[in-house]
């Protein structure tokens, strides 16, 4: 039985960008738009639709400008684009993006392995992007990657996360997203990082991004929720992965987060069962077996409602 908490929580769907970016199969812009339409039809109103990166480096994101030009329900859905640099920002805005995301790794080794720059050099680049976005009426958001643990340096000091959260916020980031990039966080660590960040930014301006590598993503969502966070990234079917954790599962599944929050009485605007055919469609599109912890049960409920049998996973 749901608990009447009279509170709403935002689920930000990252499958069309963070999820697809790690897939071996590259979808066409038309297929990506079809996926986004399916997601929007379930009630999702926050979607990361793509990234403006080099198609040579990330072929899965080729044609993102075409995707943005064709996005459905633009007046009802908050679409975001990831931008790696100022050129990416300019391309995103030219394609109609009104929300841009930057991603800063908070450890030196991770940042250098990714882009051959120091953290402070990257932070300065992103500050310029966020300042320009603010001046031009574009919403800027900053992800702080490896905020709990780094695959090269190990556990991250929460004060480091606090420092960069404060810098990005001061530059104009309206939202700071704390990212568990390799899925190494636990509820105790989540509480420590959020306590540090909350000293400089209200948690109403903080979101969390969890991977389910160690099976703790939902526990971390709950810990964040109890701390006061009201926005979470999730990916349909758990689509995604982590290049630094071979074989690791991807992002926390949208259907799992929607079911957890809904069963607790939080309003997400999403019916978890409505996500079942979308997960199945993504499986067909990508050729990847998908589905969160609740997918088998949700599939059974969905198929009963439709009057047919369950094909589960």
CSV table of C-alpha atoms in Angstrom, one decimal:
chain,number,residue,atom,x,y,z
A,1,UNK,CA,0.0,0.0,0.0
A,2,UNK,CA,1.4,3.4,-1.0
A,3,UNK,CA,2.2,6.0,1.7
A,4,UNK,CA,0.5,9.3,1.0
A,5,UNK,CA,3.5,11.6,1.1
A,6,UNK,CA,2.0,14.3,-1.1
A,7,UNK,CA,5.3,15.0,-2.8
A,8,UNK,CA,6.5,14.9,-6.4
A,9,UNK,CA,9.8,13.5,-7.8
A,10,UNK,CA,11.3,14.1,-11.2
A,11,UNK,CA,12.6,11.2,-13.2
A,12,UNK,CA,15.0,12.4,-15.9
A,13,UNK,CA,15.3,9.8,-18.6
A,14,UNK,CA,18.8,9.5,-19.9
A,15,UNK,CA,18.4,6.4,-22.1
A,16,UNK,CA,18.5,8.3,-25.5
A,17,UNK,CA,21.9,9.7,-24.6
A,18,UNK,CA,23.8,8.0,-21.8
A,19,UNK,CA,22.1,4.7,-22.5
A,20,UNK,CA,22.5,4.5,-26.3
A,21,UNK,CA,26.0,6.0,-26.3
A,22,UNK,CA,27.5,2.8,-24.8
A,23,UNK,CA,25.7,0.4,-27.2
A,24,UNK,CA,27.5,-1.5,-30.0
A,25,UNK,CA,24.6,-0.8,-32.4
A,26,UNK,CA,24.1,2.7,-33.7
A,27,UNK,CA,20.5,3.8,-34.1
A,28,UNK,CA,19.5,6.2,-36.8
A,29,UNK,CA,18.2,9.7,-35.8
A,30,UNK,CA,14.8,8.5,-36.8
A,31,UNK,CA,15.0,5.4,-34.6
A,32,UNK,CA,16.2,7.6,-31.7
A,33,UNK,CA,13.2,10.0,-32.3
A,34,UNK,CA,10.8,7.0,-32.2
A,35,UNK,CA,12.3,5.9,-28.9
A,36,UNK,CA,12.0,9.4,-27.4
A,37,UNK,CA,8.3,9.6,-28.6
A,38,UNK,CA,7.6,6.3,-26.9
A,39,UNK,CA,9.2,7.5,-23.7
A,40,UNK,CA,7.3,10.8,-23.7
A,41,UNK,CA,4.1,8.9,-24.3
A,42,UNK,CA,4.6,7.2,-20.9
A,43,UNK,CA,4.5,10.5,-19.1
A,44,UNK,CA,8.2,11.3,-18.9
A,45,UNK,CA,8.7,15.0,-19.1
A,46,UNK,CA,12.5,15.3,-18.6
A,47,UNK,CA,14.7,13.6,-21.3
A,48,UNK,CA,18.4,13.8,-22.1
A,49,UNK,CA,17.9,13.6,-25.9
A,50,UNK,CA,21.5,13.4,-27.2
A,51,UNK,CA,25.0,14.9,-27.1
A,52,UNK,CA,26.8,17.2,-29.5
A,53,UNK,CA,30.1,15.4,-29.6
A,54,UNK,CA,32.3,14.4,-32.5
A,55,UNK,CA,30.6,11.6,-34.5
A,56,UNK,CA,34.0,10.1,-35.0
A,57,UNK,CA,34.5,9.7,-31.3
A,58,UNK,CA,30.9,8.7,-30.5
A,59,UNK,CA,29.2,7.4,-33.7
A,60,UNK,CA,26.1,6.5,-31.6
A,61,UNK,CA,25.4,10.3,-31.3
A,62,UNK,CA,25.8,11.2,-34.9
A,63,UNK,CA,22.8,13.2,-36.2
A,64,UNK,CA,21.9,14.7,-32.8
A,65,UNK,CA,21.1,18.0,-34.5
A,66,UNK,CA,18.5,16.1,-36.6
A,67,UNK,CA,17.1,14.6,-33.4
A,68,UNK,CA,16.7,17.9,-31.7
A,69,UNK,CA,15.0,19.5,-34.8
A,70,UNK,CA,12.4,16.6,-34.7
A,71,UNK,CA,11.7,16.3,-31.0
A,72,UNK,CA,8.0,15.8,-30.0
A,73,UNK,CA,6.0,17.9,-27.5
A,74,UNK,CA,8.7,20.5,-27.1
A,75,UNK,CA,6.4,22.8,-25.1
A,76,UNK,CA,5.7,20.0,-22.6
A,77,UNK,CA,9.0,18.2,-22.2
A,78,UNK,CA,12.3,19.5,-20.9
A,79,UNK,CA,14.9,18.1,-23.3
A,80,UNK,CA,18.6,18.4,-22.5
A,81,UNK,CA,21.8,18.0,-24.6
A,82,UNK,CA,25.2,17.1,-23.4
A,83,UNK,CA,27.9,19.4,-24.6
A,84,UNK,CA,31.7,18.7,-24.2
A,85,UNK,CA,33.0,22.1,-25.1
A,86,UNK,CA,32.0,25.5,-26.4
A,87,UNK,CA,31.7,24.3,-30.0
A,88,UNK,CA,29.3,21.6,-28.7
A,89,UNK,CA,27.3,24.3,-26.9
A,90,UNK,CA,27.0,26.4,-30.0
A,91,UNK,CA,25.9,23.4,-32.1
A,92,UNK,CA,23.3,22.5,-29.4
A,93,UNK,CA,21.8,26.0,-29.2
A,94,UNK,CA,21.7,26.2,-33.0
A,95,UNK,CA,19.7,23.0,-33.1
A,96,UNK,CA,17.2,24.4,-30.6
A,97,UNK,CA,18.5,23.0,-27.3
A,98,UNK,CA,17.3,25.0,-24.3
A,99,UNK,CA,19.0,22.9,-21.6
A,100,UNK,CA,22.7,21.9,-21.8
A,101,UNK,CA,24.7,19.5,-19.6
A,102,UNK,CA,28.4,19.6,-18.9
A,103,UNK,CA,30.2,16.7,-17.2
A,104,UNK,CA,33.2,17.3,-15.0
A,105,UNK,CA,35.2,14.4,-13.5
A,106,UNK,CA,36.2,15.4,-10.0
A,107,UNK,CA,39.4,13.3,-9.9
A,108,UNK,CA,42.6,14.2,-11.8
A,109,UNK,CA,43.3,10.7,-13.1
A,110,UNK,CA,39.8,10.2,-14.4
A,111,UNK,CA,39.7,13.6,-16.1
A,112,UNK,CA,43.1,13.1,-17.7
A,113,UNK,CA,42.3,9.6,-18.9
A,114,UNK,CA,39.1,11.0,-20.5
A,115,UNK,CA,40.2,14.3,-22.1
A,116,UNK,CA,43.9,14.9,-21.2
A,117,UNK,CA,43.2,17.9,-19.1
A,118,UNK,CA,43.4,18.7,-15.4
A,119,UNK,CA,40.2,19.0,-13.4
A,120,UNK,CA,40.7,22.8,-13.0
A,121,UNK,CA,41.3,23.3,-16.7
A,122,UNK,CA,38.1,21.5,-17.5
A,123,UNK,CA,36.2,23.3,-14.7
A,124,UNK,CA,37.3,26.6,-16.2
A,125,UNK,CA,36.1,25.6,-19.6
A,126,UNK,CA,32.7,24.6,-18.2
A,127,UNK,CA,32.4,27.8,-16.2
A,128,UNK,CA,32.7,29.7,-19.4
A,129,UNK,CA,30.0,27.6,-21.1
A,130,UNK,CA,27.7,27.9,-18.0
A,131,UNK,CA,28.2,31.7,-17.9
A,132,UNK,CA,27.4,32.1,-21.6
A,133,UNK,CA,24.4,29.8,-21.3
A,134,UNK,CA,23.1,31.9,-18.4
A,135,UNK,CA,23.6,35.1,-20.4
A,136,UNK,CA,21.8,33.7,-23.4
A,137,UNK,CA,18.8,32.3,-21.5
A,138,UNK,CA,19.8,28.7,-21.8
A,139,UNK,CA,19.5,26.4,-18.7
A,140,UNK,CA,22.9,25.0,-17.7
A,141,UNK,CA,23.4,21.9,-15.6
A,142,UNK,CA,26.6,20.4,-14.3
A,143,UNK,CA,27.3,16.7,-13.7
A,144,UNK,CA,30.0,15.8,-11.2
A,145,UNK,CA,31.3,12.4,-12.4
A,146,UNK,CA,33.0,9.8,-10.1
A,147,UNK,CA,31.6,11.7,-7.2
A,148,UNK,CA,31.8,8.7,-4.8
A,149,UNK,CA,34.6,6.6,-6.1
A,150,UNK,CA,37.1,6.8,-9.0
A,151,UNK,CA,38.3,3.7,-10.8
A,152,UNK,CA,41.9,5.0,-10.6
A,153,UNK,CA,42.1,6.8,-7.3
A,154,UNK,CA,39.5,5.1,-5.2
A,155,UNK,CA,37.1,6.7,-2.8
A,156,UNK,CA,36.5,10.5,-3.3
A,157,UNK,CA,36.5,13.0,-0.4
A,158,UNK,CA,33.0,14.6,-0.2
A,159,UNK,CA,34.7,18.0,0.2
A,160,UNK,CA,36.1,17.7,-3.3
A,161,UNK,CA,32.6,17.2,-4.6
A,162,UNK,CA,31.4,20.1,-2.5
A,163,UNK,CA,34.1,22.4,-3.9
A,164,UNK,CA,33.3,21.7,-7.6
A,165,UNK,CA,29.5,21.8,-6.9
A,166,UNK,CA,30.0,25.3,-5.5
A,167,UNK,CA,32.1,26.4,-8.5
A,168,UNK,CA,29.7,25.1,-11.1
A,169,UNK,CA,26.8,26.6,-9.3
A,170,UNK,CA,28.5,30.0,-9.0
A,171,UNK,CA,29.1,29.9,-12.8
A,172,UNK,CA,25.4,29.5,-13.5
A,173,UNK,CA,24.5,25.8,-13.2
A,174,UNK,CA,20.9,25.7,-12.1
A,175,UNK,CA,21.2,22.0,-11.3
A,176,UNK,CA,24.1,20.0,-10.0
A,177,UNK,CA,23.9,16.3,-10.7
A,178,UNK,CA,26.0,14.0,-8.4
A,179,UNK,CA,27.0,11.0,-10.5
A,180,UNK,CA,28.0,7.6,-9.3
A,181,UNK,CA,29.8,6.9,-12.6
A,182,UNK,CA,31.1,3.4,-11.8
A,183,UNK,CA,28.3,2.2,-9.6
A,184,UNK,CA,30.4,2.1,-6.4
A,185,UNK,CA,28.3,4.3,-4.1
A,186,UNK,CA,26.5,3.0,-1.0
A,187,UNK,CA,23.8,4.8,1.2
A,188,UNK,CA,26.3,5.9,3.8
A,189,UNK,CA,28.6,7.5,1.2
A,190,UNK,CA,25.6,9.1,-0.5
A,191,UNK,CA,24.5,10.7,2.8
A,192,UNK,CA,28.1,12.0,3.3
A,193,UNK,CA,28.3,13.6,-0.1
A,194,UNK,CA,24.9,15.1,0.0
A,195,UNK,CA,25.6,16.6,3.5
A,196,UNK,CA,28.7,18.2,2.1
A,197,UNK,CA,27.0,19.6,-1.0
A,198,UNK,CA,24.0,20.8,1.0
A,199,UNK,CA,26.3,23.3,2.9
A,200,UNK,CA,26.7,25.3,-0.3
A,201,UNK,CA,23.7,24.4,-2.5
A,202,UNK,CA,20.1,23.6,-1.4
A,203,UNK,CA,19.2,20.0,-2.3
A,204,UNK,CA,16.3,21.3,-4.3
A,205,UNK,CA,18.9,22.1,-6.9
A,206,UNK,CA,20.7,18.7,-6.7
A,207,UNK,CA,19.9,15.5,-8.7
A,208,UNK,CA,21.5,12.1,-8.4
A,209,UNK,CA,22.7,9.7,-11.1
A,210,UNK,CA,23.3,6.1,-10.1
A,211,UNK,CA,24.6,3.0,-11.8
A,212,UNK,CA,23.5,-0.4,-10.6
A,213,UNK,CA,26.9,-2.1,-11.0
A,214,UNK,CA,26.8,-3.6,-7.4
A,215,UNK,CA,23.0,-3.8,-7.1
A,216,UNK,CA,22.8,-0.8,-4.8
A,217,UNK,CA,21.3,1.8,-7.1
A,218,UNK,CA,17.8,1.7,-5.6
A,219,UNK,CA,19.2,1.8,-2.1
A,220,UNK,CA,21.1,4.9,-3.1
A,221,UNK,CA,18.0,6.4,-4.6
A,222,UNK,CA,16.2,5.9,-1.3
A,223,UNK,CA,19.1,7.4,0.7
A,224,UNK,CA,19.1,10.4,-1.5
A,225,UNK,CA,15.3,10.7,-1.3
A,226,UNK,CA,15.5,10.6,2.5
A,227,UNK,CA,18.1,13.3,2.4
A,228,UNK,CA,15.9,15.6,0.4
A,229,UNK,CA,16.8,15.0,-3.3
A,230,UNK,CA,13.8,15.1,-5.6
A,231,UNK,CA,15.3,14.4,-9.0
A,232,UNK,CA,16.9,11.3,-10.3
A,233,UNK,CA,18.4,10.2,-13.6
A,234,UNK,CA,17.3,6.8,-14.9
A,235,UNK,CA,17.5,4.8,-18.1
A,236,UNK,CA,14.8,2.7,-19.7
A,237,UNK,CA,15.5,-0.9,-19.1
A,238,UNK,CA,18.8,0.0,-17.4
A,239,UNK,CA,20.2,0.8,-20.8
A,240,UNK,CA,23.8,1.9,-20.6
A,241,UNK,CA,27.1,0.7,-19.2
A,242,UNK,CA,30.4,1.9,-17.8
A,243,UNK,CA,33.6,1.7,-19.8
A,244,UNK,CA,35.7,1.5,-16.7
A,245,UNK,CA,33.8,-1.5,-15.2
A,246,UNK,CA,33.7,-4.1,-18.0
A,247,UNK,CA,30.6,-6.3,-17.7
A,248,UNK,CA,28.9,-3.8,-15.3
A,249,UNK,CA,25.2,-3.1,-15.6
A,250,UNK,CA,24.1,0.3,-16.7
A,251,UNK,CA,22.1,3.1,-15.2
A,252,UNK,CA,19.4,2.4,-12.7
A,253,UNK,CA,16.3,1.3,-14.6
A,254,UNK,CA,13.5,3.9,-15.1
A,255,UNK,CA,10.9,1.2,-14.4
A,256,UNK,CA,12.5,0.4,-11.1
A,257,UNK,CA,12.7,4.0,-10.0
A,258,UNK,CA,9.2,4.7,-11.1
A,259,UNK,CA,7.8,1.6,-9.3
A,260,UNK,CA,9.8,2.4,-6.1
A,261,UNK,CA,8.7,6.0,-5.9
A,262,UNK,CA,5.1,5.3,-6.9
A,263,UNK,CA,4.7,2.5,-4.3
A,264,UNK,CA,5.9,5.0,-1.7
A,265,UNK,CA,3.3,7.5,-2.7
A,266,UNK,CA,5.5,9.9,-4.6
A,267,UNK,CA,4.1,11.5,-7.8
A,268,UNK,CA,6.2,10.9,-10.8
A,269,UNK,CA,3.5,11.2,-13.5
A,270,UNK,CA,4.6,7.8,-14.8
A,271,UNK,CA,2.8,4.5,-14.8
A,272,UNK,CA,5.6,1.8,-14.4
A,273,UNK,CA,3.5,-0.7,-16.4
A,274,UNK,CA,3.4,1.7,-19.4
A,275,UNK,CA,7.2,1.4,-19.6
A,276,UNK,CA,7.1,-2.4,-20.3
A,277,UNK,CA,6.4,-2.1,-24.1
A,278,UNK,CA,9.1,0.6,-24.3
A,279,UNK,CA,11.7,-1.7,-22.7
A,280,UNK,CA,10.7,-4.4,-25.2
A,281,UNK,CA,11.0,-2.0,-28.1
A,282,UNK,CA,14.5,-0.9,-27.0
A,283,UNK,CA,15.5,-4.5,-26.7
A,284,UNK,CA,14.5,-5.0,-30.2
A,285,UNK,CA,16.2,-1.9,-31.5
A,286,UNK,CA,19.5,-2.5,-29.7
A,287,UNK,CA,19.6,-6.3,-29.7
A,288,UNK,CA,20.4,-6.1,-26.0
A,289,UNK,CA,18.7,-7.9,-23.2
A,290,UNK,CA,17.3,-5.3,-20.9
A,291,UNK,CA,15.0,-4.8,-17.9
A,292,UNK,CA,15.4,-3.7,-14.3
A,293,UNK,CA,14.9,-5.7,-11.2
A,294,UNK,CA,11.1,-5.2,-11.4
A,295,UNK,CA,10.8,-5.8,-15.2
A,296,UNK,CA,9.7,-9.5,-15.0
A,297,UNK,CA,6.9,-8.6,-12.5
A,298,UNK,CA,5.8,-5.5,-14.4
A,299,UNK,CA,5.7,-7.5,-17.6
A,300,UNK,CA,3.4,-10.1,-16.0
A,301,UNK,CA,1.1,-7.3,-14.8
A,302,UNK,CA,1.2,-5.6,-18.1
A,303,UNK,CA,0.4,-8.8,-20.1
A,304,UNK,CA,-2.5,-9.6,-17.7
A,305,UNK,CA,-3.9,-6.2,-18.3
A,306,UNK,CA,-3.6,-6.7,-22.1
A,307,UNK,CA,-5.2,-10.1,-21.8
A,308,UNK,CA,-2.1,-12.1,-22.9
A,309,UNK,CA,0.7,-14.1,-21.4
A,310,UNK,CA,4.0,-12.8,-20.1
A,311,UNK,CA,7.2,-13.1,-22.0
A,312,UNK,CA,9.1,-11.6,-19.1
A,313,UNK,CA,12.7,-10.9,-20.1
